[in-house]
Amino acid sequence: NLSLKLDRAFKTLKGTGKITEINVATTVKEIRRALIDADVNYKVAKEVTDTIKDEALGRDVLIAVSPGQLLVKITQEELTKLMGGSKVDVNIKGDPAVILISGLQGSGKTTFTGKFANLLKKQGRQVLLVACDIYRPAAIDQLKVLGEQIGVEVYAEPENKNAIEIANHALDYAKKNGKKIVIVDTAGRLAVDEQMMQEIEALKKALNPSETLFVVDSMTGQDAVNTAKTFDERLNFDGVVLTKLDGDTRGGAAISIRHVVNKPIKFISTGEKMENIDVFHPDRMAQRILGMGDVISLVERAQQTFDEDEAKRINAKIRKNQFNFDDFLSQLEQIKKMGNIKDLMGMIPGMGKAMKGLDIDDDSFKPIEAIIRSMTPLERENPDIIDGSRRKRIANGSGRTIVEVNNLMKQFSDMRKMMKQMNKMGGAKKALGGMM
Ligand code: GDP
Ligand code: MG
């Protein structure tokens, strides 16, 4: 199950306490496995995950608050890109415009033909369906039934065994009867065969369609990719219709097909009913492939670790150069909750540098916390008033040495200087972007 796998992948990344390049590599490997499980072809999955890895390392996923979230985002972006980025419309040109439907038998051509006609009809278009599956009388009846159901006329010549003739007659009929779009449903075979290819090629030549669609059953996995390749070599089709994307099918075929034939997917079919048709959106399919429902809850869990409001509040204070010891304490609390202390230190401007050389674990915060807690509220809010005598009192109160107190004061002052500098450069917001 894909979502479980991703869950595990992102846990690997979050749970080990340290986010390293090795963890990214492990996670990316899990993503690859998940993609392969979703029917993405191995080579494609490898290419995609290599890109994701480069992107992730380039974007400093290592210091992000929720690297899992960032990886999901990057993965989704890459998958979306792979599937063409944005939706591509069907070309409807000519009078009448001709749309040719191709594909293997059982792929869902006739069903799609009805669905597409229904869609166009709802847009107020004048559509004519043409039954060019000359081998099976039942196929003609099937289209007629669909046509009746959606209220679109079907042109058929049950006795004629010449598909090109039928289609040409249909075009004449369309012109005479004000039909603006002619959708030609064709015969398929159970497997790719030379006669079928010649027939559909000849039909395309004779009809000069503005759009040739290739319909493919997404459940056939790797076969779908090979079939698409063969059809494209012969037909040079314009777009792909992925059918039977209802149920459990994850849609990995969309990525593989797009990658192999480099033609846009234009529709997906998600059931047998006339309404079960959707325009293909690469970003939505990427979400589907990633099993976004589960991933989103993962992301939410990751976000819970870091209190967003608190992060915003602190960010505002940093920007106004008002960062004080209370904020410092609160940041320490947040960081402790998140676990990955050393890597996360880098997210607070100046903090990483100020703390350099410290061997950081939860315990190493204890002296710092003790010292800050020994300050009065007034001192925490106004670190500048902490003079020599106050430092002595704080050292006594916290059970730490005056040297330790001085060190903390120095580190804190360095941090604030760094923040001020970043504010001047306008960079604080950017540097803290991962926290928001
Ligand atoms: P054709 O031989 O390519 O014309 O395929 P058909 O349109 O006759 O479809 C073959 C079978 O698949 C029929 O039983 C359809 O009802 C079914 N079918 C078509 N599209 C879908 C779909 O998106 N989802 C599901 N579940 N079944 C579909
Ligand atoms: Mg059919």
Coordinates of C-alpha atoms and ligand atoms in Angstrom, one line a residue:
N1 CA 0.0 0.0 0.0
L2 CA 1.5 3.2 -1.2
S3 CA 0.4 5.5 1.6
L4 CA 1.8 3.2 4.2
K5 CA 5.1 3.1 2.3
L6 CA 5.3 6.9 2.1
D7 CA 4.3 7.0 5.7
R8 CA 7.3 4.8 6.5
A9 CA 9.5 6.8 4.2
F10 CA 8.8 10.1 5.9
K11 CA 9.1 8.5 9.3
T12 CA 12.5 7.4 8.4
L13 CA 13.3 11.0 7.7
K14 CA 11.7 12.4 10.8
G15 CA 12.3 9.7 13.3
T16 CA 16.0 9.2 13.5
G17 CA 16.7 12.4 15.3
K18 CA 19.0 13.6 12.7
I19 CA 18.3 14.7 9.2
T20 CA 21.2 13.9 7.0
E21 CA 21.9 13.3 3.4
I22 CA 21.7 9.6 4.1
N23 CA 18.2 10.0 5.4
V24 CA 17.1 11.9 2.3
A25 CA 18.6 9.1 0.2
T26 CA 16.7 6.5 2.2
T27 CA 13.5 8.4 1.9
V28 CA 13.9 9.0 -1.8
K29 CA 14.5 5.3 -2.2
E30 CA 11.2 4.6 -0.4
I31 CA 9.5 7.2 -2.7
R32 CA 10.9 5.3 -5.6
R33 CA 9.5 2.0 -4.3
A34 CA 6.1 3.6 -3.7
L35 CA 6.1 4.9 -7.3
I36 CA 6.9 1.5 -8.7
D37 CA 4.1 0.1 -6.7
A38 CA 1.8 2.7 -8.2
D39 CA 2.7 1.3 -11.6
V40 CA 5.3 3.8 -12.6
N41 CA 7.9 2.1 -14.8
Y42 CA 11.2 1.4 -13.0
K43 CA 13.4 3.6 -15.3
V44 CA 11.0 6.5 -15.0
A45 CA 10.7 6.1 -11.2
K46 CA 14.5 6.1 -10.9
E47 CA 14.9 9.2 -13.0
V48 CA 12.2 11.0 -11.1
T49 CA 13.6 10.1 -7.7
D50 CA 17.1 11.1 -8.7
T51 CA 15.7 14.5 -9.7
I52 CA 13.8 14.7 -6.4
K53 CA 16.9 14.0 -4.5
D54 CA 18.9 16.7 -6.2
E55 CA 16.1 19.2 -5.7
A56 CA 15.7 18.2 -2.1
L57 CA 19.4 18.7 -1.3
G58 CA 19.5 21.9 -3.3
R59 CA 16.6 23.3 -1.4
D60 CA 18.2 22.6 1.9
V61 CA 15.6 20.0 3.0
L62 CA 18.2 19.2 5.6
I63 CA 17.4 22.2 7.7
A64 CA 13.7 22.5 6.9
V65 CA 11.3 22.3 9.8
S66 CA 9.4 19.5 8.2
P67 CA 11.6 17.8 5.6
G68 CA 8.9 15.3 5.0
Q69 CA 6.6 18.1 3.9
L70 CA 9.2 19.6 1.7
L71 CA 9.9 16.3 0.1
V72 CA 6.3 15.7 -0.5
K73 CA 6.0 19.1 -2.1
I74 CA 9.1 18.5 -4.3
T75 CA 7.9 15.0 -5.2
Q76 CA 4.5 16.4 -6.2
E77 CA 6.1 19.2 -8.2
E78 CA 8.3 16.7 -10.1
L79 CA 5.5 14.3 -10.8
T80 CA 3.4 17.2 -12.1
K81 CA 6.2 18.4 -14.3
L82 CA 6.6 14.8 -15.6
M83 CA 3.0 14.7 -16.6
G84 CA 3.3 17.9 -18.6
G85 CA 2.8 20.5 -16.0
S86 CA -0.7 21.7 -16.9
K87 CA -3.7 20.5 -18.7
V88 CA -3.9 20.4 -22.5
D89 CA -7.1 20.9 -24.4
V90 CA -8.5 18.8 -27.2
N91 CA -8.1 20.5 -30.6
I92 CA -11.4 21.1 -32.1
K93 CA -11.0 22.7 -35.6
G94 CA -12.7 22.3 -38.9
D95 CA -16.2 22.2 -40.1
P96 CA -17.1 19.7 -38.9
A97 CA -14.2 19.1 -36.5
V98 CA -13.3 15.4 -36.5
I99 CA -12.1 13.6 -33.5
L100 CA -10.8 10.1 -34.0
I101 CA -10.8 7.5 -31.2
S102 CA -8.2 4.8 -31.2
G103 CA -7.1 2.0 -28.9
L104 CA -7.3 -1.7 -28.2
Q105 CA -10.6 -3.6 -27.8
G106 CA -11.9 -3.3 -24.3
S107 CA -9.9 -0.2 -23.5
G108 CA -13.0 1.9 -23.1
K109 CA -13.2 3.7 -26.5
T110 CA -16.9 3.4 -27.0
T111 CA -17.7 4.4 -23.4
F112 CA -15.4 7.3 -23.7
T113 CA -16.9 8.4 -27.0
G114 CA -20.2 8.6 -25.3
K115 CA -18.8 10.5 -22.3
F116 CA -16.9 13.0 -24.4
A117 CA -20.0 13.6 -26.6
N118 CA -22.0 14.2 -23.4
L119 CA -19.5 16.7 -22.2
L120 CA -19.5 18.6 -25.5
K121 CA -23.3 18.5 -25.6
K122 CA -23.5 20.1 -22.2
Q123 CA -21.3 22.9 -23.6
G124 CA -24.0 23.4 -26.2
R125 CA -22.0 21.8 -29.1
Q126 CA -23.7 20.0 -32.0
V127 CA -22.1 16.5 -31.9
L128 CA -22.5 13.5 -34.2
L129 CA -21.2 10.1 -33.1
V130 CA -20.0 7.7 -35.8
A131 CA -19.9 3.9 -35.4
C132 CA -16.9 2.7 -37.3
D133 CA -16.4 -0.6 -35.4
I134 CA -17.5 -2.6 -38.4
Y135 CA -16.6 -6.0 -37.0
R136 CA -19.0 -6.3 -34.1
P137 CA -22.7 -5.6 -34.6
A138 CA -23.0 -5.3 -30.9
A139 CA -20.5 -2.4 -30.9
I140 CA -22.8 -0.4 -33.1
D141 CA -25.7 -1.1 -30.8
Q142 CA -23.6 -0.2 -27.8
L143 CA -22.9 3.3 -29.3
K144 CA -26.5 3.7 -30.2
V145 CA -27.7 3.0 -26.7
L146 CA -25.2 5.5 -25.3
G147 CA -26.3 8.1 -27.9
E148 CA -29.9 7.7 -26.9
Q149 CA -29.0 7.9 -23.3
I150 CA -27.2 11.3 -23.7
G151 CA -29.4 12.6 -26.5
V152 CA -26.7 12.7 -29.2
E153 CA -27.3 11.4 -32.7
V154 CA -25.3 8.3 -33.8
Y155 CA -24.5 7.7 -37.5
A156 CA -24.1 4.0 -38.5
E157 CA -24.3 1.8 -41.6
P158 CA -24.6 -1.7 -40.2
E159 CA -24.3 -3.4 -43.6
N160 CA -21.3 -1.4 -44.8
K161 CA -17.9 -3.1 -44.1
N162 CA -15.8 -0.1 -45.2
A163 CA -14.9 2.1 -42.2
I164 CA -13.5 4.9 -44.4
E165 CA -16.7 5.0 -46.5
I166 CA -18.9 5.1 -43.4
A167 CA -16.8 7.9 -41.9
N168 CA -17.0 10.0 -45.1
H169 CA -20.7 9.5 -45.4
A170 CA -20.9 10.6 -41.8
L171 CA -19.0 13.8 -42.5
D172 CA -21.5 14.7 -45.4
Y173 CA -24.3 13.9 -43.0
A174 CA -22.8 16.2 -40.4
K175 CA -22.4 19.1 -42.8
K176 CA -26.0 18.8 -44.0
N177 CA -27.4 18.5 -40.5
G178 CA -25.5 21.2 -38.7
K179 CA -23.3 18.9 -36.7
K180 CA -20.1 20.7 -35.7
I181 CA -18.1 18.0 -34.1
V182 CA -17.9 14.4 -35.3
I183 CA -16.5 11.8 -33.0
V184 CA -15.4 8.6 -34.7
D185 CA -15.5 5.4 -32.6
T186 CA -13.3 2.7 -34.2
A187 CA -12.7 -1.0 -33.9
G188 CA -10.0 -2.4 -31.7
R189 CA -8.3 -5.7 -31.3
L190 CA -7.4 -7.5 -28.1
A191 CA -3.7 -7.0 -28.9
V192 CA -1.8 -4.8 -31.3
D193 CA -2.1 -6.3 -34.8
E194 CA -1.1 -5.1 -38.3
Q195 CA -4.5 -5.1 -39.9
M196 CA -5.9 -2.9 -37.1
M197 CA -3.0 -0.5 -37.4
Q198 CA -3.4 -0.2 -41.1
E199 CA -7.1 0.4 -40.8
I200 CA -6.8 3.1 -38.2
E201 CA -3.9 4.7 -40.1
A202 CA -6.0 4.8 -43.3
L203 CA -8.9 6.3 -41.4
K204 CA -6.7 9.0 -40.0
K205 CA -5.4 9.8 -43.5
A206 CA -8.9 10.0 -45.0
L207 CA -10.5 12.0 -42.2
N208 CA -7.7 14.4 -41.3
P209 CA -9.0 14.7 -37.7
S210 CA -8.1 17.8 -35.7
E211 CA -7.6 15.5 -32.8
T212 CA -6.7 11.8 -32.6
L213 CA -7.1 10.3 -29.1
F214 CA -5.6 7.1 -27.9
V215 CA -7.6 5.4 -25.3
V216 CA -5.8 3.1 -22.9
D217 CA -6.8 1.0 -19.9
S218 CA -4.7 2.2 -16.9
M219 CA -5.1 -1.2 -15.2
T220 CA -2.9 -2.9 -17.8
G221 CA 0.2 -1.4 -16.3
Q222 CA 3.4 -1.8 -18.3
D223 CA 1.4 -3.2 -21.3
A224 CA -0.4 0.2 -21.5
V225 CA 3.0 1.9 -22.0
N226 CA 4.0 -0.5 -24.8
T227 CA 0.6 -0.2 -26.6
A228 CA 0.8 3.6 -26.4
K229 CA 4.2 3.5 -27.9
T230 CA 3.1 1.3 -30.8
F231 CA 0.0 3.3 -31.5
D232 CA 2.0 6.6 -31.4
E233 CA 4.6 5.3 -33.8
R234 CA 1.9 4.5 -36.3
L235 CA -0.7 7.2 -35.6
N236 CA 1.2 10.1 -34.1
F237 CA -1.8 10.7 -31.9
D238 CA -2.5 14.0 -30.2
G239 CA -3.6 12.9 -26.8
V240 CA -4.2 10.1 -24.4
V241 CA -7.3 9.0 -22.5
L242 CA -6.6 7.0 -19.4
T243 CA -9.6 4.8 -18.5
K244 CA -10.6 2.6 -15.5
L245 CA -8.9 4.9 -13.1
D246 CA -11.7 4.1 -10.6
G247 CA -11.1 1.8 -7.7
D248 CA -7.6 1.1 -6.6
T249 CA -5.7 2.1 -9.6
R250 CA -3.1 4.6 -8.6
G251 CA -2.4 6.1 -12.0
G252 CA 1.3 5.5 -12.3
A253 CA 0.6 4.6 -15.9
A254 CA 0.0 8.3 -16.5
I255 CA 3.6 9.1 -15.7
S256 CA 5.1 6.2 -17.7
I257 CA 3.0 6.9 -20.8
R258 CA 3.6 10.6 -20.8
H259 CA 7.3 9.9 -20.3
V260 CA 7.5 7.3 -23.1
V261 CA 5.4 8.9 -25.8
N262 CA 5.6 12.5 -24.7
K263 CA 2.0 13.2 -25.6
P264 CA -0.4 14.9 -23.2
I265 CA -3.0 12.9 -21.3
K266 CA -6.2 14.8 -21.9
F267 CA -8.9 12.9 -20.1
I268 CA -9.3 10.3 -17.4
S269 CA -12.2 7.9 -17.2
T270 CA -13.2 6.8 -13.7
G271 CA -16.2 4.5 -14.1
E272 CA -18.8 3.1 -16.5
K273 CA -21.3 5.9 -16.1
M274 CA -21.5 8.8 -18.6
E275 CA -20.6 11.3 -15.8
N276 CA -17.4 9.4 -14.9
I277 CA -15.0 11.6 -17.0
D278 CA -12.5 14.2 -15.9
V279 CA -10.2 16.6 -17.8
F280 CA -6.7 15.5 -16.9
H281 CA -4.9 17.8 -14.5
P282 CA -1.2 16.8 -13.9
D283 CA -1.1 18.3 -10.4
R284 CA -4.2 16.4 -9.3
M285 CA -2.9 13.1 -10.7
A286 CA 0.4 13.7 -8.8
Q287 CA -1.6 14.1 -5.6
R288 CA -3.5 10.9 -6.4
I289 CA -0.3 9.0 -7.1
L290 CA 1.2 10.2 -3.9
G291 CA -2.0 9.2 -2.0
M292 CA -2.3 12.8 -0.8
G293 CA -4.9 12.1 1.8
D294 CA -2.5 10.2 3.8
V295 CA 0.4 12.4 3.1
I296 CA -1.5 15.5 4.2
S297 CA -2.1 13.9 7.6
L298 CA 1.6 13.2 7.8
V299 CA 2.4 16.7 7.0
E300 CA -0.1 17.9 9.6
R301 CA 1.6 15.7 12.2
A302 CA 4.9 17.2 11.2
Q303 CA 3.5 20.7 11.6
Q304 CA 2.1 20.0 15.0
T305 CA 5.6 19.7 16.3
F306 CA 6.4 23.2 15.5
D307 CA 3.9 25.7 16.8
E308 CA 3.2 27.9 13.8
D309 CA 1.8 30.9 15.7
E310 CA 4.7 30.9 18.0
A311 CA 7.1 30.9 15.0
K312 CA 5.2 33.8 13.5
R313 CA 5.3 35.8 16.8
I314 CA 9.1 35.2 17.2
N315 CA 9.7 36.1 13.6
A316 CA 7.9 39.4 14.0
K317 CA 10.0 40.1 17.1
I318 CA 13.2 39.3 15.3
R319 CA 12.2 41.7 12.5
K320 CA 11.6 44.4 15.1
N321 CA 14.9 43.7 16.8
Q322 CA 13.0 42.8 20.0
F323 CA 14.2 39.2 20.4
N324 CA 14.7 38.7 24.1
F325 CA 15.4 36.0 26.6
D326 CA 11.8 34.9 26.9
D327 CA 11.8 34.3 23.1
F328 CA 15.1 32.5 23.4
L329 CA 13.6 30.2 26.0
S330 CA 10.5 29.5 24.0
Q331 CA 12.7 28.7 21.0
L332 CA 14.7 26.2 23.1
E333 CA 11.5 24.6 24.1
Q334 CA 10.3 24.3 20.5
I335 CA 13.6 22.9 19.4
K336 CA 13.6 20.3 22.2
K337 CA 10.2 19.2 21.2
M338 CA 11.3 18.6 17.6
G339 CA 14.2 16.4 18.5
N340 CA 16.7 17.2 15.8
I341 CA 18.5 19.7 17.8
K342 CA 21.8 20.2 16.1
D343 CA 20.4 20.5 12.6
L344 CA 17.5 22.7 13.6
M345 CA 19.7 25.1 15.5
G346 CA 20.7 26.6 12.1
M347 CA 17.2 27.8 11.6
I348 CA 17.4 30.5 14.2
P349 CA 19.6 33.2 12.7
G350 CA 22.9 33.4 14.5
M351 CA 22.1 30.6 16.8
G352 CA 24.1 28.0 15.0
K353 CA 27.2 30.2 15.0
A354 CA 26.7 31.3 18.6
M355 CA 26.5 27.8 19.7
K356 CA 29.4 26.5 17.6
G357 CA 31.7 24.1 19.5
L358 CA 29.0 23.1 21.9
D359 CA 28.2 19.4 21.9
I360 CA 24.5 19.8 21.7
D361 CA 21.9 17.5 23.1
D362 CA 18.9 18.2 25.3
D363 CA 21.1 18.3 28.4
S364 CA 23.3 21.0 27.0
F365 CA 20.3 23.4 27.2
K366 CA 19.9 22.9 30.9
P367 CA 22.6 25.4 32.1
I368 CA 21.2 27.9 29.6
E369 CA 17.7 27.4 30.7
A370 CA 18.7 27.6 34.4
I371 CA 20.5 30.9 33.8
I372 CA 17.6 32.4 31.9
R373 CA 15.1 31.3 34.5
S374 CA 17.1 33.0 37.1
M375 CA 16.6 36.3 35.4
T376 CA 13.7 38.5 36.4
P377 CA 10.9 39.1 33.8
L378 CA 12.2 42.7 33.4
E379 CA 15.7 41.3 32.7
R380 CA 14.5 38.8 30.2
E381 CA 12.6 41.4 28.3
N382 CA 15.4 43.9 28.5
P383 CA 18.7 42.0 28.3
D384 CA 20.6 45.3 28.0
I385 CA 20.0 46.1 31.7
I386 CA 21.8 43.0 32.8
D387 CA 25.0 44.5 34.3
G388 CA 27.8 43.0 36.4
S389 CA 25.9 42.9 39.7
R390 CA 22.8 41.4 38.0
R391 CA 25.0 38.8 36.4
K392 CA 26.4 37.8 39.8
R393 CA 22.9 37.5 41.2
I394 CA 21.8 35.4 38.3
A395 CA 24.9 33.1 38.6
N396 CA 24.2 32.5 42.2
G397 CA 20.5 31.9 41.6
S398 CA 21.0 29.4 38.9
G399 CA 23.9 27.6 40.4
R400 CA 26.1 28.3 37.4
T401 CA 29.4 30.2 37.3
I402 CA 29.7 33.9 36.4
V403 CA 31.8 32.7 33.4
E404 CA 28.9 30.7 32.1
V405 CA 26.5 33.6 32.6
N406 CA 28.9 35.9 30.8
N407 CA 29.2 33.4 27.9
L408 CA 25.5 33.2 27.5
M409 CA 25.2 37.0 27.5
K410 CA 27.9 37.2 24.9
Q411 CA 26.2 34.5 22.7
F412 CA 22.9 36.1 23.0
S413 CA 24.3 39.5 22.1
D414 CA 26.0 37.9 19.1
M415 CA 22.7 36.4 18.0
R416 CA 20.9 39.7 18.3
K417 CA 23.6 41.4 16.2
M418 CA 23.3 38.7 13.6
M419 CA 19.5 39.2 13.5
K420 CA 19.8 42.9 13.2
Q421 CA 22.2 42.4 10.3
M422 CA 19.9 40.0 8.6
N423 CA 17.0 42.5 9.1
K424 CA 19.1 45.1 7.4
M425 CA 19.6 42.8 4.5
G426 CA 16.0 42.0 4.5
G427 CA 16.9 38.4 4.9
A428 CA 15.3 37.4 8.2
K429 CA 12.1 36.4 6.6
K430 CA 13.8 34.4 4.1
A431 CA 16.1 32.7 6.6
L432 CA 13.1 31.9 8.7
G433 CA 11.0 30.8 5.7
G434 CA 11.2 27.2 6.7
M435 CA 9.6 28.0 10.1
M436 CA 6.5 29.6 8.7
Ligands
GDP1 P1 -14.0 -0.5 -26.3 O1 -13.9 -2.0 -26.8 O2 -12.6 0.1 -26.4 O3 -15.0 0.3 -27.1 O4 -14.4 -0.5 -24.8 P2 -15.8 -0.3 -24.1 O5 -16.1 1.2 -24.1 O6 -16.8 -1.2 -24.7 O7 -15.5 -0.7 -22.6 C1 -15.1 -2.0 -22.3 C2 -15.6 -2.3 -20.9 O8 -15.0 -1.4 -20.0 C3 -17.1 -2.0 -20.7 O9 -17.6 -3.0 -19.9 C4 -17.1 -0.6 -20.1 O10 -18.3 -0.5 -19.3 C5 -15.9 -0.7 -19.2 N1 -15.3 0.6 -19.0 C6 -15.0 1.6 -19.8 N2 -14.5 2.7 -19.2 C7 -14.4 2.4 -17.9 C8 -14.0 3.0 -16.7 O11 -13.5 4.2 -16.7 N3 -14.1 2.4 -15.5 C9 -14.6 1.1 -15.5 N4 -14.7 0.5 -14.3 N5 -15.1 0.5 -16.6 C10 -15.0 1.1 -17.7
MG2 MG -16.1 -0.2 -28.7

